Amino acid sequence: MITKVIFGNPYPTEAVVQPVAQAAQLKHFAVGVDYGLIFTCPLDENEVVYGLGETTGKMNKRGGRYISFNTDTADHSDSNPSIYASHNLLVLEKRNFCIFFDTPGRVDFLIDWNSSGKIEVICPKDVTVYQVEADSTYAAIREFLFAIGPAYLPPRWAFGYGQSRFGYKCEQDFLDVLKGHQDAGLPLDYICMDIDYMDGYRDFTVDASRFPDLKAFSERMLQDGIHLVPIVDAGIKVDPGEPVYEDGVKQDVFCTNKEGKLFQGGVWPGMTHFPDFLNPKARKWFGQQYRFYTDRGIEGFWNDMNEPALFYTEYTKGPKKLGLALDFIFPRLRKKVKERNMIRDYQSFFHHVDGKKICHYDVHNIYGSNMIRATSEGLAALLDHRYLIFGRSSYIGAGRYGGVWTGDNTSCWEHIMLNMRHMASLNMCGFLYCGADTGGFMGNCTRELLLRWLAVSAFTPLMRNHSSMGTRAQEAYRFGDPEAFRKVLSLRYRLLPYIYSEYMKAALGSDLYIKPLAFAFPADEKVKAIEDQLLVGGSIMIAPIVEKDATVRTVYLPEDMTQVCYDGKDFYCTPCSQGEHQVEIPYDQVVFYIRKGKLLPVGKAATNSREVTVDDLVLLGDGESYELYWDDGITRDCTQGNVKVLKKDF
Ligand code: GLC
C-alpha cells in the first residue's frame, strides 16, 4: 500500500502521477527539525538499504553519504556525494518497505554514516514523503513504479548497438565509423553526433561547411540502417540576430537573474540563456525547436548539460586562467571555490511558473528532468511514432519521458561495477532505458576492458560506446583482430528479441528490467552481499568478469540454473546446481545463466536491428513456455495484446 505524508507546502514535482491517500504518520522514520527537516530510522545490524538510483557508492547504500544536488562532474568516486541525478528513493529490503522524499531541493542522505546505526535524511521543510509497504520488497518497488507512471518506450532500433565520440566532426568521420564497423563485420544501429556537429555549439543548428545537407546525409545513413542521434544541450547561446535565440527572447522563455534581466551562464558556446523548463510555455517552445531535426529525418537525441552545467556565470566569472592554475596547484581549494560558486550561481537565477518567481536553487533537481520532458513532449507532437531520447540529469518521474546515461565515467575497471550498480538502482527508480558510456568516457580504454565492458552492456537497454576527444580511439574495430568483438556484439543481436520483449513487458507492467538478486530470492541471505551478478528480465542472470586479467570468477547460483556459454556461433547449455561455482570465461566469450523453469528465446545473428525477426527463435533453458512481446518496433500502439506465448516444442 502506498501512502503519503505532506510537510509544509511542497513544490509539485509531478514525480508521482497516481492518486495517493494521505497517512497520519510515517512508518519506521521519526521526524525532527534541523536546518530543514530531519528524518531518522534506526537500522538493524547488516540491514541492506537499496535505492538512490544514480549515485556513487555500492548498491547497498550503507556506510555512505549522498547528496541529492544535481552536479556536472566526472568524479564518480565513492567520496563524491553528488553526481548528475537526484533519485530520493530508499528501499529497506528487510522491511518490504520503500520511501520517497519528493522535493526538488537539496537532500542529504547519511546511511549508517560513521557506523551511526541509522538512516538520517536532511530535507527542506517542504516535502511530500511517499511510503510503500507490501508483502515483499519487490512488490513494494512495483507499486512505487506504478505510482510514478509507465516507463518510456523507445523504438526497437534504440536497443541496437550505438557508437559515439566527442570529436566526430564531419560527414566523413561518420562514414568512416560506419565503414569501420561494416568492414569488421560488427553490427551497428546508430551513431551519436556530439556538439561538434553544431554551428558554434548552438542548439538547433548545423555547421554547413561540415554537413552541407544534413537531410540528405541522414537519409544516406538510414540506407545502411544507421540513425543519427544528435546531442542537444540545455542552454541557448546569447547571440543577437540568431533566429532561435531571438525567438526565445521574444517568446520570453528564459530564466531571469536577480536584476530581472535574462540570466547568463557560460557553457560550450560561451554565454547562454537557460530555457525555463519548469514553465509549460517554455517547455513547449523548446520541444517545437526539434522540428529542425525531424524535418531532416532525425528521430533520436541525447540531452546534456542539463543539471544545468555552468562553467562560469555573470556573477562568478573569475579569471579563467587562475582557475585552471588552481586546479593543479590547490585542487582542494579550487573544489571549494567551485562549490561555493555553484551555490551562488544557482541562487541567482529564477523561474517563473503560474505567476510566481521561484529561485532556481530551491527547485534545482528537477531542471534536467523537465528538459527531457520538453524534448519528449515536443517529439511526441512532431512525430507519429516512437523516438529515442536519453538525458544526463534527472529526477524521479523523468523515466516516463526518456532514458538516461550515466555521464562522464572513466575507462577503468571500477566503472564497469559502477555501471552494474547503477542499472539496478536506476530501474528501482523507474529509469528502465539506461546505460553507461561503454569503454569509459575519460581515459584510455584497452582491448580487454572494452571486451569485458561490452559483455555487461550487451544486457543493458542503452548499449553505447562513447569516449572523449583526446582519449584513445575506442570504436570496437580499433583494437586489433575484431573477431572477439564480433562475438560479443553478435550476442546482443541474437538476444534482441528477448531484450526488447522483456523491456516492453517491464515498461508496460510497472516492473523492473534489471534487478538485484535479492528481489527474486529474499530468503537467501547470501545474495544480499552480491552486487556483481544481476537479473536481466525474467529469465537471465548475468555474472560477468569485471576485474583486470581475470579469466575465472566465483559465481553463486541461488537456485539450479542453466549455464549458457556463447562462442559467437553456438550456445552451449549446461545444467548447474544451486551453490558456488568457479567459472572460466575467456575474453572472447560470454557466459550467463537461465533461471530455473524459464526459457530464453534466441534469434539469428544480425548486423542491424532491421534484420532481427522472431520467425526462427530457438528456446533455451528448462522452462515450458515464454511470453514474447513483439510488435513492429516503432508505432506507439504498444499493448499487452502484442504478447504471444511460445511453447518449448513450438
Ligand atoms: C559532456 C557529456 C559528454 C559529451 C561532452 C561534449 O561532458 O557528458 O558525453 O561528450 O559533454 O558534448
PDB file of C-alpha atoms in Angstrom, residues 5 60 86 135 162 341 412 547:
ATOM      1  CA  VAL A   5       2.639  12.463   4.430  1.00  0.00           C
ATOM      2  CA  ASN A  60      23.810  -1.341  -0.729  1.00  0.00           C
ATOM      3  CA  SER A  86      18.591  13.055  -7.686  1.00  0.00           C
ATOM      4  CA  ASP A 135       4.395  -8.326   1.198  1.00  0.00           C
ATOM      5  CA  GLY A 162      25.444   2.669 -30.866  1.00  0.00           C
ATOM      6  CA  ASN A 341      30.298  29.498  -6.825  1.00  0.00           C
ATOM      7  CA  CYS A 412      38.666   1.840 -15.529  1.00  0.00           C
ATOM      8  CA  GLU A 547      38.425  -7.490 -12.990  1.00  0.00           C
TER       9      GLU A 547
END
